[in-house]
Amino acid sequence: MERTVAFMYALSRSGMPLAEVLRILARNQPVYGAAAEEMAVAVTDIDNYGADIITALERVGSRTPSDDLAEFTENLGSILQSGSDLPAFLKQEYEYYAEEAEATQSQFLELLATLAEAYVTVLVAGPLFLITILVVIGLTLGGTLGFLRLTAFVLVPGATFGFAVYLDSITDATVGGPGDEQSVGGEQSRFQSIPSPSAALCPDGGADAAVAPLGSSPENRARFAISERLRPVLYRLRNPLTVVLETPTLLFWVSCPIAAVYLGSQWWAPLSTGVFAPAAYDDALVHATVFVVGTFAVAYETARRRRKAIEAEVPDFLDRFASTNEAGMAAVESFGRTVDGDLGALTQELERTWADIQWGARIEHALTRFRDRVNTPAVSRVVALTTNAMAASGNLGPVLRIAANEATASRRLERDRRNELLTYVVVIYVSFFVFIAIIVALDTIFIPNIPTGAATQAGSGASSAVDSGAFSQSAGQLTAAKKAAYSTVFFHTSLVQAVCSGLVAGQMGAGSVKAGAKHATVMLVVAYTTFLLLG
């Protein structure tokens, strides 16, 4: 809500009527999410059914499932009826919701601390305790290998999946927002605002009616239509790296077939000879999994770091833009002066935007293309606010100042949250290493020191019947094959726990299971290497 109210406050400061503010908000639903969708209902009532703005807001408040939005629309309607200062009211509401966002994040972090402790206790220590008990029972009574496999392949992944789903639901409800995790536009947005070649542009960006339109012949129009249809395909072929960074999941279309070919080449020999022992297939499967998950992690982290680096510069960009505009410069001149400074990851894209303006594009169109190229949530909000404010007033300073303050507050909340969540990621890593250490101890120290059936029978023949006892008879059932089976189960359990812990670490640390790909890759390599060296 704080971002939506900040958007409305900024536009109202530019002198725009509230009805037009709501229309602009409704047109930016991908940027402002559910609140904009609810306001779009009010816009529909106003434009299509002739309702006045107060009645439309009352209907939204009565139908929305959000208590915050219902209270906001009720207060907004009261302000409109009383004729009070609308920008002052929206400023007060924005400050209130900003404080609420901080309080909500504090509550979320406290809840997450409890969930982290619960995860370590139930889904790390719990399976470890259960495995130890099952191993001891299996050595004395036998018949627990099936339960161990059930724990490794069903209990741990199933419980982790449920925990991740719950964690994702509270993350979205507490600190999530439209486009917080992924871009709001998408790859195809770069092709949606390309002007037609039939519009001849003047140096100031307008259309020159005296110039004859291009492509008037049917042949040229047909060629242009084909070119427009092929443009996205050619773009992907010419810029595969950029496309992968924009949509990292597309990498699976390449990595998965490569992994499948590798598995086929490695598994063909044991399958053709009739060997079905798990040990003959484990190594290749781990290699393929590390390749698929690891390559996705590299692409995703590269794109995420780029997005974070760009969004980190947005408050500084807005502050400089506002300062130059408040000094009396026009919007275009202010933008050019701002671009001359060093803005880190934003510098290159802003220079391209400035070149676009110098070549004759209107600043609104240049900023729209800038938004489509960068394609991050923060930049999308800035462009939506700036372009609409310029249409209402040339005095952008107050509007940009509001946007800068909102962006700074959002960055501060995100930084505080990231610092707090880093602790929980470290806890998950420590618990995983403890899990691996105990599993390795069971596999390399405890199980090998249990005598096999032949050794037990030889020892019992040299001693009295009293010394042999019941444990001798039960331990005599432990054969070398069963020892190998226990080792295989331990190995598989460690691999499954590595993937599960990694995904949960990503969900806790960054609010997305996708961010857990790097943690899962690291933990998987650690578990596999540990058993490889000690095996």
Coordinates of C-alpha atoms in Angstrom, one line a residue:
M1 CA 0.0 0.0 0.0
E2 CA 2.8 2.4 0.8
R3 CA 4.0 2.4 -2.8
T4 CA 0.5 2.9 -4.2
V5 CA -0.2 5.8 -1.9
A6 CA 3.2 7.3 -2.6
F7 CA 2.4 7.2 -6.4
M8 CA -1.0 8.9 -5.8
Y9 CA 0.6 11.5 -3.5
A10 CA 3.3 12.3 -6.0
L11 CA 0.8 12.7 -8.9
S12 CA -1.6 14.8 -6.8
R13 CA 1.3 17.1 -5.9
S14 CA 1.7 17.8 -9.6
G15 CA -1.8 19.2 -9.8
M16 CA -3.5 16.2 -11.4
P17 CA -7.1 15.5 -10.6
L18 CA -7.8 12.5 -8.5
A19 CA -9.9 10.8 -11.2
E20 CA -7.0 11.0 -13.6
V21 CA -4.6 9.7 -10.9
L22 CA -6.8 6.7 -10.5
R23 CA -6.9 6.1 -14.2
I24 CA -3.1 6.2 -14.4
L25 CA -2.9 3.9 -11.5
A26 CA -5.3 1.5 -13.2
R27 CA -3.1 1.5 -16.3
N28 CA -0.1 0.5 -14.2
Q29 CA -1.4 -2.7 -12.7
P30 CA 1.7 -4.7 -13.5
V31 CA 3.7 -2.2 -11.5
Y32 CA 1.5 -1.6 -8.5
G33 CA -0.3 -4.9 -8.2
A34 CA -3.5 -5.7 -6.4
A35 CA -4.1 -2.2 -5.1
A36 CA -4.1 -0.9 -8.7
E37 CA -6.5 -3.7 -9.7
E38 CA -8.9 -2.7 -7.0
M39 CA -8.7 1.0 -8.1
A40 CA -9.3 -0.1 -11.7
V41 CA -12.8 -1.2 -10.6
A42 CA -13.5 2.3 -9.4
V43 CA -12.3 3.7 -12.7
T44 CA -14.6 1.3 -14.5
D45 CA -17.5 2.5 -12.4
I46 CA -16.6 6.2 -13.2
D47 CA -16.0 5.9 -16.9
N48 CA -18.4 3.2 -18.0
Y49 CA -21.3 3.5 -15.5
G50 CA -21.3 7.2 -14.7
A51 CA -20.7 6.9 -11.0
D52 CA -19.2 9.8 -9.1
I53 CA -15.8 9.3 -7.6
I54 CA -17.0 9.1 -4.0
T55 CA -19.5 6.4 -4.8
A56 CA -17.0 4.4 -6.8
L57 CA -14.5 4.5 -3.9
E58 CA -17.2 3.4 -1.5
R59 CA -18.0 0.4 -3.7
V60 CA -14.3 -0.5 -3.8
G61 CA -14.1 -0.3 0.0
S62 CA -17.1 -2.5 0.5
R63 CA -15.9 -5.2 -1.9
T64 CA -12.2 -5.4 -1.3
P65 CA -10.8 -8.2 0.9
S66 CA -8.1 -5.8 2.1
D67 CA -8.8 -4.1 5.4
D68 CA -6.1 -1.5 4.7
L69 CA -7.5 -0.6 1.3
A70 CA -11.1 -0.4 2.7
E71 CA -10.0 2.0 5.4
F72 CA -8.0 4.1 2.9
T73 CA -10.9 4.4 0.5
E74 CA -13.2 5.3 3.3
N75 CA -10.9 8.1 4.5
L76 CA -10.3 9.3 1.0
G77 CA -14.0 9.6 0.4
S78 CA -14.4 11.6 3.6
I79 CA -11.6 14.0 2.5
L80 CA -13.2 14.5 -0.9
Q81 CA -16.6 15.2 0.7
S82 CA -15.1 17.7 3.1
G83 CA -13.1 19.5 0.5
S84 CA -9.9 19.2 2.5
D85 CA -6.3 19.3 1.1
L86 CA -5.9 16.1 -0.8
P87 CA -2.1 16.1 -1.2
A88 CA -1.7 16.7 2.6
F89 CA -4.0 13.8 3.3
L90 CA -2.1 11.5 0.9
K91 CA 1.2 12.5 2.5
Q92 CA -0.1 11.6 5.9
E93 CA -1.4 8.3 4.6
Y94 CA 1.9 7.5 3.0
E95 CA 3.8 8.2 6.2
Y96 CA 1.4 6.0 8.1
Y97 CA 1.8 3.1 5.7
A98 CA 5.5 3.5 5.6
E99 CA 5.6 3.1 9.4
E100 CA 3.3 0.1 9.0
A101 CA 5.6 -1.5 6.5
E102 CA 8.5 -1.2 9.0
A103 CA 6.4 -2.7 11.8
T104 CA 5.2 -5.5 9.5
Q105 CA 8.8 -6.3 8.5
S106 CA 9.9 -6.5 12.2
Q107 CA 7.1 -8.9 12.9
F108 CA 8.0 -11.0 9.8
L109 CA 11.6 -11.2 10.9
E110 CA 10.6 -12.4 14.3
L111 CA 8.4 -15.0 12.8
L112 CA 11.1 -16.0 10.4
A113 CA 13.5 -16.5 13.4
T114 CA 11.0 -18.9 14.9
L115 CA 10.6 -20.7 11.6
A116 CA 14.4 -21.1 11.2
E117 CA 14.6 -22.7 14.6
A118 CA 11.7 -24.9 13.8
Y119 CA 13.3 -26.0 10.5
V120 CA 16.6 -26.9 12.1
T121 CA 14.8 -28.8 14.9
V122 CA 12.2 -30.6 12.8
L123 CA 13.6 -31.0 9.3
V124 CA 17.4 -31.3 10.1
A125 CA 17.8 -32.7 13.7
G126 CA 14.5 -34.6 13.4
P127 CA 15.5 -36.8 10.4
L128 CA 19.0 -37.2 11.8
F129 CA 17.6 -38.5 15.1
L130 CA 15.1 -40.8 13.3
I131 CA 17.9 -42.1 11.1
T132 CA 20.1 -42.9 14.1
I133 CA 17.3 -44.8 15.8
L134 CA 16.4 -46.7 12.7
V135 CA 20.1 -47.7 12.2
V136 CA 20.4 -49.0 15.8
I137 CA 17.1 -50.9 15.5
G138 CA 18.1 -52.3 12.1
L139 CA 21.4 -53.6 13.6
T140 CA 19.6 -55.3 16.4
L141 CA 16.4 -56.4 14.9
G142 CA 16.8 -55.8 11.1
G143 CA 14.3 -54.7 8.5
T144 CA 14.7 -50.9 8.7
L145 CA 16.3 -50.2 5.4
G146 CA 12.9 -49.6 3.8
F147 CA 12.0 -47.0 6.5
L148 CA 15.4 -45.3 6.0
R149 CA 14.7 -45.0 2.2
L150 CA 11.2 -43.7 3.0
T151 CA 12.8 -41.0 5.2
A152 CA 15.3 -40.0 2.6
F153 CA 13.1 -40.0 -0.5
V154 CA 9.6 -39.1 0.9
L155 CA 9.6 -37.7 4.4
V156 CA 12.5 -35.1 4.0
P157 CA 11.5 -33.8 0.6
G158 CA 7.8 -33.8 1.4
A159 CA 8.2 -31.9 4.6
T160 CA 10.6 -29.5 3.0
F161 CA 8.2 -28.8 0.2
G162 CA 5.4 -28.0 2.6
F163 CA 7.7 -25.8 4.7
A164 CA 8.8 -23.9 1.5
V165 CA 5.3 -23.4 0.4
Y166 CA 4.2 -22.0 3.7
L167 CA 7.3 -19.8 3.8
D168 CA 6.6 -18.5 0.4
S169 CA 3.0 -17.6 1.3
I170 CA 4.0 -15.6 4.4
T171 CA 6.8 -13.9 2.5
D172 CA 4.4 -12.7 -0.3
A173 CA 1.8 -11.6 2.3
T174 CA 4.3 -9.8 4.5
V175 CA 7.1 -8.2 2.5
G176 CA 6.2 -9.1 -1.1
G177 CA 5.1 -6.7 -3.7
P178 CA 4.5 -6.5 -7.4
G179 CA 7.7 -7.2 -9.2
D180 CA 9.8 -7.6 -6.1
E181 CA 11.2 -10.8 -7.3
Q182 CA 10.9 -10.7 -11.0
S183 CA 10.6 -8.0 -13.6
V184 CA 7.2 -6.5 -14.3
G185 CA 7.5 -6.2 -18.0
G186 CA 8.9 -9.3 -19.5
E187 CA 11.2 -9.9 -22.5
Q188 CA 8.5 -9.1 -25.1
S189 CA 7.9 -5.6 -23.7
R190 CA 10.9 -4.3 -25.6
F191 CA 9.1 -5.0 -28.8
Q192 CA 5.7 -3.4 -27.9
S193 CA 6.5 0.3 -28.0
I194 CA 8.5 0.5 -31.2
P195 CA 7.1 3.2 -33.4
S196 CA 5.9 2.5 -36.8
P197 CA 8.1 3.5 -39.7
S198 CA 5.2 5.3 -41.2
A199 CA 5.6 8.1 -38.6
A200 CA 8.3 10.4 -39.8
L201 CA 9.9 12.2 -36.7
C202 CA 11.0 15.7 -36.5
P203 CA 14.1 16.6 -34.5
D204 CA 11.9 17.4 -31.5
G205 CA 10.3 13.9 -31.5
G206 CA 7.0 14.9 -33.2
A207 CA 5.5 13.8 -36.4
D208 CA 6.1 15.8 -39.6
A209 CA 2.8 15.7 -41.6
A210 CA 4.6 17.2 -44.6
V211 CA 6.8 14.1 -45.0
A212 CA 5.2 11.3 -47.0
P213 CA 4.7 8.1 -44.9
L214 CA 7.1 5.3 -45.5
G215 CA 6.2 1.8 -46.6
S216 CA 2.9 2.8 -48.3
S217 CA 3.1 0.0 -50.9
P218 CA 1.6 -3.4 -50.2
E219 CA 5.0 -5.1 -50.7
N220 CA 6.7 -2.8 -48.1
R221 CA 3.8 -3.3 -45.6
A222 CA 4.1 -7.1 -46.0
R223 CA 7.8 -7.1 -45.6
F224 CA 7.4 -4.9 -42.5
A225 CA 4.8 -7.2 -41.0
I226 CA 7.1 -10.2 -41.5
S227 CA 10.0 -8.3 -40.0
E228 CA 7.9 -7.4 -36.9
R229 CA 7.0 -11.0 -36.4
L230 CA 10.6 -12.2 -36.8
R231 CA 12.0 -9.5 -34.6
P232 CA 11.7 -11.4 -31.3
V233 CA 13.1 -14.6 -32.8
L234 CA 16.0 -12.8 -34.3
Y235 CA 16.7 -10.9 -31.1
R236 CA 16.9 -14.2 -29.2
L237 CA 19.3 -15.7 -31.8
R238 CA 21.5 -12.7 -31.8
N239 CA 21.5 -12.1 -28.1
P240 CA 21.3 -15.5 -26.4
L241 CA 23.2 -14.4 -23.3
T242 CA 20.9 -11.3 -22.7
V243 CA 17.8 -13.5 -23.2
V244 CA 19.1 -16.0 -20.6
L245 CA 19.8 -13.2 -18.1
E246 CA 16.4 -11.8 -18.7
T247 CA 14.7 -15.1 -18.2
P248 CA 17.0 -17.6 -16.5
T249 CA 14.5 -20.5 -16.6
L250 CA 15.0 -20.6 -20.4
L251 CA 18.4 -22.1 -19.7
F252 CA 16.7 -25.3 -18.7
W253 CA 15.8 -25.8 -22.4
V254 CA 19.5 -26.2 -23.1
S255 CA 20.9 -27.6 -19.9
C256 CA 18.3 -30.4 -19.4
P257 CA 18.8 -32.0 -22.9
I258 CA 22.6 -31.8 -22.4
A259 CA 22.2 -33.5 -19.0
A260 CA 19.9 -36.1 -20.5
V261 CA 22.5 -37.0 -23.2
Y262 CA 25.2 -37.2 -20.6
L263 CA 23.0 -39.6 -18.4
G264 CA 22.3 -41.7 -21.4
S265 CA 25.9 -42.1 -22.3
Q266 CA 26.9 -42.9 -18.7
W267 CA 24.0 -45.3 -18.0
W268 CA 24.1 -47.2 -21.3
A269 CA 26.9 -49.5 -20.2
P270 CA 25.3 -50.7 -16.9
L271 CA 21.9 -50.9 -18.4
S272 CA 23.1 -53.0 -21.4
T273 CA 24.9 -55.4 -19.0
G274 CA 21.9 -55.8 -16.7
V275 CA 23.5 -54.0 -13.7
F276 CA 20.8 -52.3 -11.6
A277 CA 22.8 -51.4 -8.5
P278 CA 22.3 -47.7 -7.4
A279 CA 26.0 -47.2 -7.2
A280 CA 26.3 -47.6 -10.9
Y281 CA 24.0 -44.6 -11.6
D282 CA 24.5 -42.3 -8.7
D283 CA 27.6 -40.4 -9.9
A284 CA 26.2 -39.5 -13.3
L285 CA 23.0 -38.4 -11.8
V286 CA 24.8 -36.1 -9.3
H287 CA 27.0 -34.7 -12.1
A288 CA 23.9 -33.9 -14.2
T289 CA 22.0 -32.3 -11.3
V290 CA 25.0 -30.1 -10.4
F291 CA 25.3 -29.0 -14.0
V292 CA 21.6 -28.2 -14.5
V293 CA 21.1 -26.5 -11.1
G294 CA 24.5 -24.8 -11.1
T295 CA 24.1 -23.2 -14.6
F296 CA 20.7 -21.9 -13.6
A297 CA 22.2 -20.5 -10.4
V298 CA 24.9 -18.7 -12.3
A299 CA 22.4 -17.1 -14.7
Y300 CA 19.9 -16.3 -12.0
E301 CA 22.5 -14.8 -9.6
T302 CA 24.0 -12.7 -12.4
A303 CA 20.6 -11.3 -13.3
R304 CA 19.7 -10.7 -9.7
R305 CA 22.9 -8.9 -8.9
R306 CA 22.5 -6.7 -12.0
R307 CA 19.0 -5.8 -10.9
K308 CA 20.0 -5.1 -7.4
A309 CA 23.0 -2.9 -8.6
I310 CA 20.6 -0.9 -10.8
E311 CA 18.0 -0.5 -8.1
A312 CA 20.6 0.6 -5.6
E313 CA 21.3 3.7 -7.8
V314 CA 17.7 4.7 -8.3
P315 CA 17.4 6.8 -5.1
D316 CA 20.5 8.7 -6.0
F317 CA 19.3 9.2 -9.6
L318 CA 16.0 10.6 -8.4
D319 CA 17.6 12.9 -5.9
R320 CA 19.9 14.4 -8.5
F321 CA 17.1 14.7 -11.0
A322 CA 14.9 16.4 -8.5
S323 CA 17.7 18.8 -7.4
T324 CA 18.4 20.0 -11.0
N325 CA 14.7 20.4 -11.7
E326 CA 14.1 22.4 -8.6
A327 CA 17.0 24.7 -9.6
G328 CA 14.8 25.9 -12.5
M329 CA 16.0 23.6 -15.3
A330 CA 13.5 22.1 -17.8
A331 CA 12.9 18.3 -17.6
V332 CA 15.1 17.5 -20.6
E333 CA 17.9 19.7 -19.4
S334 CA 17.7 18.3 -15.9
F335 CA 17.9 14.8 -17.2
G336 CA 21.0 15.6 -19.3
R337 CA 22.7 17.2 -16.3
T338 CA 21.9 14.2 -14.2
V339 CA 23.3 11.8 -16.8
D340 CA 26.6 13.6 -16.7
G341 CA 27.3 12.3 -13.2
D342 CA 28.4 8.8 -12.1
L343 CA 25.5 6.6 -11.3
G344 CA 27.1 3.3 -11.2
A345 CA 25.2 0.5 -12.9
L346 CA 22.6 3.0 -14.2
T347 CA 25.2 5.1 -16.1
Q348 CA 25.3 3.2 -19.3
E349 CA 21.6 2.8 -19.7
L350 CA 21.0 6.5 -18.9
E351 CA 23.6 7.5 -21.4
R352 CA 21.7 5.4 -24.1
T353 CA 18.5 7.2 -23.0
W354 CA 20.1 10.6 -23.3
A355 CA 21.4 9.7 -26.8
D356 CA 17.9 8.6 -27.7
I357 CA 16.6 12.1 -26.7
Q358 CA 19.4 13.9 -28.6
W359 CA 18.4 11.9 -31.7
G360 CA 14.9 13.4 -31.5
A361 CA 12.9 11.1 -29.3
R362 CA 10.5 12.7 -26.8
I363 CA 11.7 12.2 -23.2
E364 CA 8.6 10.2 -22.3
H365 CA 9.3 7.7 -25.2
A366 CA 13.0 7.6 -24.3
L367 CA 12.2 6.8 -20.7
T368 CA 9.8 4.1 -21.8
R369 CA 12.4 2.4 -23.9
F370 CA 14.8 2.8 -20.9
R371 CA 12.3 1.0 -18.7
D372 CA 11.9 -1.8 -21.2
R373 CA 15.7 -2.3 -21.5
V374 CA 16.4 -2.3 -17.8
N375 CA 13.1 -4.1 -16.9
T376 CA 13.3 -3.9 -13.1
P377 CA 10.5 -3.1 -10.7
A378 CA 12.0 0.1 -9.2
V379 CA 12.8 1.6 -12.6
S380 CA 9.3 0.7 -13.8
R381 CA 7.8 2.6 -10.9
V382 CA 10.0 5.6 -11.5
V383 CA 9.2 5.8 -15.2
A384 CA 5.5 5.4 -14.7
L385 CA 5.5 8.2 -12.1
T386 CA 7.9 10.5 -14.1
T387 CA 6.2 10.3 -17.5
N388 CA 2.7 10.8 -16.1
A389 CA 3.9 13.7 -13.9
M390 CA 5.5 15.4 -16.9
A391 CA 2.2 15.2 -18.7
A392 CA 0.5 17.1 -15.8
S393 CA 3.1 19.7 -14.9
G394 CA 6.6 20.8 -15.8
N395 CA 7.5 21.1 -12.2
L396 CA 8.9 17.7 -11.5
G397 CA 10.9 18.6 -8.5
P398 CA 8.4 17.8 -5.7
V399 CA 7.2 14.6 -7.5
L400 CA 10.8 13.3 -8.0
R401 CA 11.6 14.2 -4.4
I402 CA 8.6 12.1 -3.2
A403 CA 9.7 9.2 -5.4
A404 CA 13.3 9.5 -4.1
N405 CA 12.2 9.3 -0.5
E406 CA 10.0 6.3 -1.2
A407 CA 12.9 4.5 -3.0
T408 CA 15.3 5.3 -0.2
A409 CA 12.9 3.9 2.4
S410 CA 12.4 0.8 0.3
R411 CA 16.1 0.3 0.0
R412 CA 16.6 0.7 3.7
L413 CA 13.9 -1.8 4.5
E414 CA 15.4 -4.3 2.0
R415 CA 18.9 -3.8 3.4
D416 CA 17.8 -4.4 7.0
R417 CA 15.9 -7.4 6.0
R418 CA 18.8 -8.9 4.1
N419 CA 21.2 -8.3 7.0
E420 CA 18.8 -10.1 9.4
L421 CA 18.1 -13.0 7.0
L422 CA 21.8 -13.6 6.5
T423 CA 21.9 -15.0 10.1
Y424 CA 19.3 -17.6 9.3
V425 CA 21.1 -18.7 6.1
V426 CA 24.3 -19.2 8.2
V427 CA 22.2 -21.3 10.7
I428 CA 21.0 -23.5 7.9
Y429 CA 24.5 -24.0 6.6
V430 CA 25.8 -24.9 10.1
S431 CA 23.0 -27.4 10.6
F432 CA 23.7 -29.0 7.2
F433 CA 27.3 -29.4 8.0
V434 CA 26.4 -31.0 11.4
F435 CA 24.0 -33.3 9.5
I436 CA 26.8 -34.4 7.1
A437 CA 29.3 -34.9 10.0
I438 CA 27.0 -37.3 11.9
I439 CA 25.9 -39.2 8.8
V440 CA 29.6 -39.6 7.8
A441 CA 30.4 -40.8 11.3
L442 CA 27.7 -43.4 11.1
D443 CA 28.9 -44.5 7.7
T444 CA 32.6 -44.6 8.3
I445 CA 33.0 -45.3 12.0
F446 CA 29.8 -46.9 13.5
I447 CA 28.7 -49.3 10.7
P448 CA 32.2 -50.6 9.8
N449 CA 32.9 -51.6 13.4
I450 CA 29.8 -53.8 13.5
P451 CA 31.1 -57.3 12.8
T452 CA 29.7 -59.1 9.8
G453 CA 28.0 -62.4 10.0
A454 CA 31.1 -64.5 9.4
A455 CA 33.2 -62.6 11.9
T456 CA 30.5 -62.9 14.5
Q457 CA 30.2 -66.6 14.0
A458 CA 34.0 -67.1 14.3
G459 CA 34.1 -65.1 17.5
S460 CA 31.2 -66.9 19.1
G461 CA 32.8 -70.3 18.3
A462 CA 35.9 -69.4 20.3
S463 CA 33.9 -68.1 23.3
S464 CA 31.2 -69.5 25.5
A465 CA 27.5 -69.5 24.7
V466 CA 26.9 -67.0 27.5
D467 CA 29.3 -64.5 26.0
S468 CA 27.8 -64.7 22.5
G469 CA 24.3 -63.8 23.7
A470 CA 21.4 -62.5 21.7
F471 CA 23.2 -59.6 20.2
S472 CA 25.6 -62.1 18.5
Q473 CA 22.7 -63.8 16.8
S474 CA 21.2 -60.6 15.7
A475 CA 24.4 -58.9 14.6
G476 CA 25.3 -62.1 12.7
Q477 CA 22.5 -61.1 10.3
L478 CA 24.5 -58.0 9.3
T479 CA 26.3 -58.9 6.1
A480 CA 28.7 -57.0 3.9
A481 CA 25.8 -56.4 1.4
K482 CA 23.7 -54.8 4.1
K483 CA 26.6 -52.6 5.1
A484 CA 26.9 -51.4 1.6
A485 CA 23.1 -50.9 1.5
Y486 CA 23.3 -48.7 4.7
S487 CA 26.2 -46.7 3.1
T488 CA 24.1 -46.1 0.0
V489 CA 21.1 -44.9 2.0
F490 CA 23.4 -42.5 4.0
F491 CA 24.8 -41.2 0.7
H492 CA 21.3 -40.6 -0.8
T493 CA 20.0 -39.0 2.4
S494 CA 22.9 -36.5 2.4
L495 CA 22.3 -35.6 -1.2
V496 CA 18.5 -35.1 -0.7
Q497 CA 19.2 -33.1 2.5
A498 CA 21.7 -30.9 0.6
V499 CA 19.2 -30.0 -2.1
C500 CA 16.3 -29.4 0.4
S501 CA 18.5 -27.3 2.8
G502 CA 19.8 -25.2 -0.1
L503 CA 16.3 -24.4 -1.5
V504 CA 15.1 -23.4 2.0
A505 CA 18.2 -21.2 2.5
G506 CA 17.3 -19.4 -0.7
Q507 CA 13.7 -19.0 0.4
M508 CA 14.7 -17.6 3.7
G509 CA 17.6 -15.4 2.6
A510 CA 16.1 -13.9 -0.6
G511 CA 12.4 -14.8 -0.5
S512 CA 12.6 -17.1 -3.5
V513 CA 13.3 -20.8 -4.1
K514 CA 15.1 -19.8 -7.2
A515 CA 17.7 -18.0 -5.1
G516 CA 18.3 -21.3 -3.3
A517 CA 19.8 -22.9 -6.5
K518 CA 23.3 -21.6 -5.6
H519 CA 23.0 -22.9 -2.0
A520 CA 21.7 -26.2 -3.3
T521 CA 24.6 -26.5 -5.7
V522 CA 27.2 -25.7 -3.0
M523 CA 25.7 -28.2 -0.5
L524 CA 25.3 -30.9 -3.1
V525 CA 28.9 -30.6 -4.1
V526 CA 30.0 -30.6 -0.5
A527 CA 28.0 -33.8 0.3
Y528 CA 29.1 -35.6 -2.8
T529 CA 32.8 -34.7 -2.4
T530 CA 32.7 -35.7 1.3
F531 CA 31.5 -39.2 0.5
L532 CA 33.7 -39.4 -2.6
L533 CA 36.8 -38.7 -0.5
L534 CA 35.9 -40.9 2.5
G535 CA 34.4 -43.7 0.4

